[in-house]
Structures are given as C-alpha cells and as structure tokens.
CSV table of C-alpha atoms in Angstrom, one decimal:
chain,number,residue,atom,x,y,z
E,1,UNK,CA,3.4,43.1,-74.8
E,2,UNK,CA,-0.2,43.2,-75.8
E,3,UNK,CA,-2.6,46.0,-77.1
E,4,UNK,CA,-6.1,46.8,-76.0
E,5,UNK,CA,-8.4,46.2,-79.0
E,6,UNK,CA,-10.3,49.5,-78.5
E,7,UNK,CA,-7.3,51.9,-78.6
E,8,UNK,CA,-4.5,49.7,-79.9
E,9,UNK,CA,-2.5,51.3,-77.1
E,10,UNK,CA,0.4,49.3,-75.7
E,11,UNK,CA,0.5,48.0,-72.2
E,12,UNK,CA,3.0,46.1,-70.1
E,13,UNK,CA,3.1,42.5,-68.9
E,14,UNK,CA,1.5,42.0,-65.4
E,15,UNK,CA,4.0,42.2,-62.5
E,16,UNK,CA,2.8,38.9,-60.9
E,17,UNK,CA,4.1,35.5,-62.1
E,18,UNK,CA,1.9,33.3,-64.4
E,19,UNK,CA,1.4,30.9,-61.4
E,20,UNK,CA,-0.4,33.6,-59.5
E,21,UNK,CA,-2.3,35.3,-62.4
E,22,UNK,CA,-6.1,35.6,-62.1
E,23,UNK,CA,-7.9,32.9,-63.9
E,24,UNK,CA,-10.4,35.2,-65.7
E,25,UNK,CA,-12.1,32.3,-67.4
E,26,UNK,CA,-12.9,30.5,-64.1
E,27,UNK,CA,-13.4,33.8,-62.1
E,28,UNK,CA,-11.0,32.8,-59.3
E,29,UNK,CA,-7.6,33.9,-58.0
E,30,UNK,CA,-5.0,31.3,-57.1
E,31,UNK,CA,-2.7,32.3,-54.2
E,32,UNK,CA,1.0,32.2,-54.9
E,33,UNK,CA,3.1,29.2,-54.0
E,34,UNK,CA,6.5,29.5,-52.4
E,35,UNK,CA,8.7,31.9,-54.3
E,36,UNK,CA,12.4,32.5,-54.6
E,37,UNK,CA,12.4,34.9,-51.7
E,38,UNK,CA,11.8,31.9,-49.3
E,39,UNK,CA,8.3,32.8,-48.2
E,40,UNK,CA,6.1,29.7,-48.0
E,41,UNK,CA,2.5,29.5,-49.0
E,42,UNK,CA,0.0,30.2,-46.2
E,43,UNK,CA,-0.3,27.4,-43.6
E,44,UNK,CA,-3.9,26.6,-44.6
E,45,UNK,CA,-2.6,25.6,-48.0
E,46,UNK,CA,0.0,23.2,-46.7
E,47,UNK,CA,-0.7,19.5,-47.4
E,48,UNK,CA,-1.4,17.1,-44.4
E,49,UNK,CA,1.9,15.4,-45.0
E,50,UNK,CA,3.6,18.4,-43.4
E,51,UNK,CA,2.1,17.4,-40.0
E,52,UNK,CA,4.5,15.4,-37.8
E,53,UNK,CA,3.8,11.7,-37.2
E,54,UNK,CA,3.6,10.2,-33.7
E,55,UNK,CA,7.0,9.8,-32.2
E,56,UNK,CA,8.7,12.6,-34.3
E,57,UNK,CA,10.7,15.1,-32.3
E,58,UNK,CA,9.2,18.5,-32.8
E,59,UNK,CA,10.3,21.6,-30.9
E,60,UNK,CA,6.8,23.1,-30.3
E,61,UNK,CA,4.9,23.2,-27.0
E,62,UNK,CA,1.9,21.4,-28.6
E,63,UNK,CA,3.6,18.9,-30.7
E,64,UNK,CA,2.0,15.5,-31.4
E,65,UNK,CA,4.9,13.9,-29.7
E,66,UNK,CA,4.0,15.7,-26.5
E,67,UNK,CA,0.4,14.7,-26.8
E,68,UNK,CA,1.3,11.0,-27.4
E,69,UNK,CA,3.8,11.2,-24.5
E,70,UNK,CA,1.2,12.4,-22.1
E,71,UNK,CA,-1.3,9.8,-23.3
E,72,UNK,CA,1.3,7.0,-22.7
E,73,UNK,CA,2.0,8.3,-19.2
E,74,UNK,CA,-1.7,8.3,-18.4
E,75,UNK,CA,-2.0,4.8,-19.6
E,76,UNK,CA,1.0,3.7,-17.4
E,77,UNK,CA,-0.5,5.5,-14.4
E,78,UNK,CA,-3.9,3.9,-14.8
E,79,UNK,CA,-2.2,0.4,-15.1
E,80,UNK,CA,-0.2,1.0,-11.9
E,81,UNK,CA,-3.3,2.1,-10.0
E,82,UNK,CA,-5.3,-0.9,-11.1
E,83,UNK,CA,-2.4,-3.2,-10.1
E,84,UNK,CA,-2.1,-1.6,-6.7
E,85,UNK,CA,-5.9,-1.9,-6.2
E,86,UNK,CA,-5.9,-5.6,-7.1
E,87,UNK,CA,-3.0,-6.2,-4.8
E,88,UNK,CA,-4.8,-4.4,-1.9
E,89,UNK,CA,-7.9,-6.6,-2.5
E,90,UNK,CA,-5.8,-9.7,-2.3
E,91,UNK,CA,-4.2,-8.8,1.1
E,92,UNK,CA,-5.8,-9.7,4.4
E,93,UNK,CA,-7.5,-6.8,6.1
E,94,UNK,CA,-5.0,-6.5,9.0
E,95,UNK,CA,-4.6,-3.2,10.9
E,96,UNK,CA,-1.6,-1.1,10.2
E,97,UNK,CA,1.6,-2.9,11.2
E,98,UNK,CA,-0.4,-6.0,12.3
E,99,UNK,CA,0.9,-9.5,11.2
E,100,UNK,CA,-1.3,-11.1,8.5
E,101,UNK,CA,-0.6,-14.8,8.7
E,102,UNK,CA,-3.6,-17.2,8.5
E,103,UNK,CA,-6.0,-17.1,11.4
E,104,UNK,CA,-8.2,-19.8,12.9
E,105,UNK,CA,-11.6,-19.3,14.6
E,106,UNK,CA,-11.9,-20.6,18.1
E,107,UNK,CA,-15.0,-20.9,20.4
E,108,UNK,CA,-12.5,-21.0,23.3
E,109,UNK,CA,-8.7,-21.5,23.3
E,110,UNK,CA,-5.7,-21.5,25.6
E,111,UNK,CA,-2.2,-20.7,24.1
E,112,UNK,CA,1.2,-20.6,25.8
E,113,UNK,CA,4.9,-20.2,25.3
E,114,UNK,CA,6.5,-21.3,28.5
E,115,UNK,CA,9.8,-22.7,29.9
E,116,UNK,CA,12.5,-23.4,27.4
E,117,UNK,CA,10.1,-22.7,25.5
E,118,UNK,CA,7.2,-25.1,24.9
E,119,UNK,CA,4.5,-23.8,22.6
E,120,UNK,CA,0.9,-25.1,23.0
E,121,UNK,CA,-2.6,-24.5,21.6
E,122,UNK,CA,-5.6,-26.2,23.2
E,123,UNK,CA,-9.2,-25.3,22.4
E,124,UNK,CA,-12.4,-25.8,20.4
E,125,UNK,CA,-12.9,-24.6,16.9
E,126,UNK,CA,-15.4,-21.8,16.1
E,127,UNK,CA,-18.1,-24.2,15.0
E,128,UNK,CA,-17.9,-26.0,18.4
E,129,UNK,CA,-17.4,-29.3,16.8
E,130,UNK,CA,-13.6,-29.8,16.5
E,131,UNK,CA,-11.1,-30.1,19.4
E,132,UNK,CA,-7.7,-28.4,18.7
E,133,UNK,CA,-4.6,-29.6,20.5
E,134,UNK,CA,-1.0,-28.9,19.2
E,135,UNK,CA,2.2,-28.9,21.3
E,136,UNK,CA,5.8,-28.4,20.1
E,137,UNK,CA,9.1,-27.0,21.2
E,138,UNK,CA,10.7,-23.8,19.8
E,139,UNK,CA,14.1,-22.4,20.6
E,140,UNK,CA,13.8,-19.3,18.5
E,141,UNK,CA,12.3,-15.8,18.8
E,142,UNK,CA,8.8,-15.2,17.4
E,143,UNK,CA,8.0,-11.7,16.0
E,144,UNK,CA,4.5,-13.1,15.4
E,145,UNK,CA,3.9,-15.5,18.2
E,146,UNK,CA,0.2,-14.9,18.1
E,147,UNK,CA,-2.2,-12.2,16.8
E,148,UNK,CA,-5.8,-11.4,16.2
E,149,UNK,CA,-7.3,-8.9,13.8
E,150,UNK,CA,-10.7,-9.1,15.5
E,151,UNK,CA,-9.8,-6.1,17.7
E,152,UNK,CA,-9.7,-2.5,16.6
E,153,UNK,CA,-6.0,-1.7,15.9
E,154,UNK,CA,-5.1,-5.4,16.3
E,155,UNK,CA,-3.6,-7.5,19.1
E,156,UNK,CA,-0.2,-9.0,18.6
E,157,UNK,CA,2.2,-10.9,21.0
E,158,UNK,CA,6.0,-11.4,20.2
E,159,UNK,CA,8.9,-13.0,22.0
E,160,UNK,CA,12.7,-12.8,21.9
E,161,UNK,CA,14.9,-15.6,23.2
E,162,UNK,CA,18.2,-15.7,25.1
E,163,UNK,CA,21.4,-17.1,23.7
E,164,UNK,CA,21.4,-20.9,23.9
E,165,UNK,CA,23.2,-22.6,26.8
E,166,UNK,CA,25.7,-25.4,26.4
E,167,UNK,CA,22.8,-27.8,25.6
E,168,UNK,CA,21.4,-25.5,23.0
E,169,UNK,CA,18.4,-24.5,25.2
E,170,UNK,CA,16.9,-21.0,25.2
E,171,UNK,CA,14.3,-19.2,27.2
E,172,UNK,CA,12.1,-16.2,26.5
E,173,UNK,CA,14.3,-13.2,27.2
E,174,UNK,CA,11.4,-10.9,26.8
E,175,UNK,CA,7.8,-10.8,25.6
E,176,UNK,CA,5.7,-7.8,24.3
E,177,UNK,CA,2.1,-7.1,23.5
E,178,UNK,CA,1.2,-4.5,20.8
E,179,UNK,CA,-2.3,-3.1,20.5
E,180,UNK,CA,-4.1,-0.1,18.9
E,181,UNK,CA,-1.9,-0.1,15.8
E,182,UNK,CA,1.2,-0.1,18.0
E,183,UNK,CA,0.2,2.9,20.0
E,184,UNK,CA,-0.3,0.8,23.1
E,185,UNK,CA,2.5,-1.6,24.2
E,186,UNK,CA,3.2,-3.8,27.3
E,187,UNK,CA,6.5,-5.6,27.7
E,188,UNK,CA,8.3,-7.7,30.3
E,189,UNK,CA,11.9,-8.8,30.6
E,190,UNK,CA,13.1,-12.1,32.2
E,191,UNK,CA,14.0,-10.2,35.4
E,192,UNK,CA,10.4,-9.2,35.9
E,193,UNK,CA,10.9,-5.5,35.0
E,194,UNK,CA,8.2,-4.2,32.6
E,195,UNK,CA,7.2,-1.2,30.6
E,196,UNK,CA,3.8,0.2,29.7
E,197,UNK,CA,3.3,2.8,27.0
E,198,UNK,CA,0.1,4.3,25.8
E,199,UNK,CA,-0.2,7.0,23.1
E,200,UNK,CA,3.5,8.0,23.6
E,201,UNK,CA,3.3,8.2,27.4
E,202,UNK,CA,5.0,5.7,29.8
E,203,UNK,CA,3.1,4.4,32.9
E,204,UNK,CA,3.8,2.2,35.9
E,205,UNK,CA,1.5,0.1,38.1
E,206,UNK,CA,1.6,-0.9,41.7
E,207,UNK,CA,0.7,-4.5,42.6
E,208,UNK,CA,-3.1,-5.0,42.2
E,209,UNK,CA,-3.6,-1.9,40.1
E,210,UNK,CA,-5.2,-1.7,36.7
E,211,UNK,CA,-5.5,1.0,34.0
E,212,UNK,CA,-7.2,1.5,30.6
E,213,UNK,CA,-4.9,2.1,27.7
E,214,UNK,CA,-5.6,4.6,24.9
E,215,UNK,CA,-7.3,2.0,22.6
E,216,UNK,CA,-9.7,0.8,25.3
E,217,UNK,CA,-7.6,-2.2,26.4
E,218,UNK,CA,-7.1,-3.0,30.1
E,219,UNK,CA,-3.7,-3.9,31.7
E,220,UNK,CA,-3.5,-5.2,35.3
E,221,UNK,CA,-0.5,-5.8,37.5
E,222,UNK,CA,-1.2,-9.0,39.5
E,223,UNK,CA,0.0,-9.7,43.0
E,224,UNK,CA,2.6,-12.2,41.7
E,225,UNK,CA,4.2,-9.5,39.6
E,226,UNK,CA,2.7,-10.7,36.3
E,227,UNK,CA,0.9,-8.4,33.9
E,228,UNK,CA,-2.4,-9.3,32.2
E,229,UNK,CA,-3.7,-7.4,29.1
E,230,UNK,CA,-7.3,-7.8,28.2
E,231,UNK,CA,-9.2,-6.7,25.1
E,232,UNK,CA,-12.8,-7.0,23.9
E,233,UNK,CA,-13.9,-7.1,20.3
E,234,UNK,CA,-16.9,-5.4,18.8
E,235,UNK,CA,-18.4,-8.8,18.1
E,236,UNK,CA,-18.2,-9.9,21.7
E,237,UNK,CA,-15.0,-11.9,21.5
E,238,UNK,CA,-12.2,-11.5,24.0
E,239,UNK,CA,-8.5,-12.2,24.4
E,240,UNK,CA,-6.4,-12.0,27.6
E,241,UNK,CA,-2.6,-12.5,27.7
E,242,UNK,CA,-0.5,-12.8,30.9
E,243,UNK,CA,3.3,-12.2,31.0
E,244,UNK,CA,5.2,-13.6,34.0
E,245,UNK,CA,8.8,-13.8,34.9
E,246,UNK,CA,9.6,-17.3,36.0
E,247,UNK,CA,12.6,-19.7,35.9
E,248,UNK,CA,14.9,-17.2,34.3
E,249,UNK,CA,12.6,-16.4,31.4
E,250,UNK,CA,9.2,-14.9,30.6
E,251,UNK,CA,6.2,-17.2,30.3
E,252,UNK,CA,3.3,-16.2,28.0
E,253,UNK,CA,-0.2,-17.5,28.5
E,254,UNK,CA,-3.3,-16.4,26.6
E,255,UNK,CA,-7.0,-17.2,26.8
E,256,UNK,CA,-9.5,-16.4,24.1
E,257,UNK,CA,-13.3,-16.8,23.5
E,258,UNK,CA,-15.1,-16.4,20.2
E,259,UNK,CA,-12.0,-15.1,18.5
E,260,UNK,CA,-9.9,-15.6,15.4
E,261,UNK,CA,-6.2,-16.1,16.2
E,262,UNK,CA,-3.2,-16.5,13.9
E,263,UNK,CA,0.6,-16.5,14.3
E,264,UNK,CA,3.4,-19.0,14.7
E,265,UNK,CA,1.9,-20.7,17.7
E,266,UNK,CA,-1.4,-21.5,15.8
E,267,UNK,CA,0.3,-22.4,12.5
E,268,UNK,CA,2.9,-24.6,14.2
E,269,UNK,CA,5.9,-22.6,13.1
E,270,UNK,CA,8.9,-23.5,15.3
C-alpha cells in the first residue's frame, strides 16, 4: 500500500501484474505475456521460431508444408514435360502409327517380296551416283516390309507368312498396304481375295476399275486380278505397290521415284 503525497490518503495496489504495469518513466505500456489462465500473447508478439519449418506436419490449409509440397510437385511436372519434349525431338517424324526405322533416299527403286519369299531392292540412290542392289531370302512375316514417311499419313506395306512346309519353306499368306494414318487399307490373301477400306467404309472393284481413297491415293484392280496402290508426295515423289496372288502366295512388287523408303526390305532384316 502507498499514499499519495498530497493527501496522505491510502490507496490499493494496481490490479495488473508487475509484468504488465505501465512504465511511466519510459512512457510506454508493455502488453501482457501468457498468464496462468492459458491465454497466449497476441500472435504479432510471437517469436519467429514459432513458425513451422519446411517438412513439418501442420494441420492448417496454408501450412508451409503444403506450400513446399506444391512447389515440389511443380518441379517434378516441369522435369517430366522437359523429358517428354526432348524425347519427342529425338524421334523420327513419322505419321501416327507409321513405322520409323531408318529410310534411304532413292532416285528410282524397285522392291519385291516374291515366291517363298525372296526379298530384293534394286535402284539408284537419291544423289544419282550410287547403284543399290540387295537380294536375300526371308521365311518370316514382316510387319514393316517397307514404308515411306514422304506421303501425308504415311505409306506402309506388311506381310504375313504361311506355316512352313516339310522343307521349312513359307510363302506370303497375305499382304497389306496401310495409308493415310491407317484410315485407308488394301489387303490381299493368297487365294486372290481382297479387301479395300477407306475412312471406315468397305469397297470392291471390278476388273479394270480404279477408285480414289480418302487420303487421295488411287487403287486399281488390274485385269490379272492384282491390285495396284499409287500415291504421290507433295515434293513430287511417287510410290506404287502391286499385290498379286501367284503360286500359292502373294507377291509384292513396288516401284518408287524420288522417294525415301525404309523397312526390313531396305535394311536387310530377314
């Protein structure tokens, strides 16, 4: 208890604790710290050490753990996108579903898979200076017998072989040509039957008839029952392939001018 000097009247001690008393000498008021009733000091007075460090589990919607987690996910996503972009740049620019094995440029070329079957490539390289001649036997099916990416939507020829006979010899059981990203297909079986499909529609041709497929290619049924598919590239190159039933199999013969061609027949893959 103290007395005021003027009146010598008694007074009582202040109701607030010494920690929160006004500092009359400094002219400031110090806010109270945490008290026994469990109420903490205002949040703006809390030291920085109260903030959670990265990786600490905090049950708040805007915790630093959530921010760091989002940042890590963004980093991972960017890395994946960059890897996918680099992988795309490294791939050949083949049309959708088109084989992408190495291609060679030809000024003119003749290619064939005939008989039991014999594969052959004869022609002149694109620079007009090198003769190309390669012949070998193959008794297996070829999902990529030959192809060219010079044409819009691609141009690909494939074969399937029969079961080998007692001597281990096979023949081409069937042959197919796929164009226009696979929307146009022409196939022939060893018995001479054939199918023509363009943009989901099936067609047939009488002997000597021709038709244009959806991608602009032309298919002709020749008088000997064979089918010839012809396509022209935007750069002036061309490729024609004839499928013919003969000797219990399907012969494949192709002719190209100023065109890049790849596939097993060009790369000598038996």
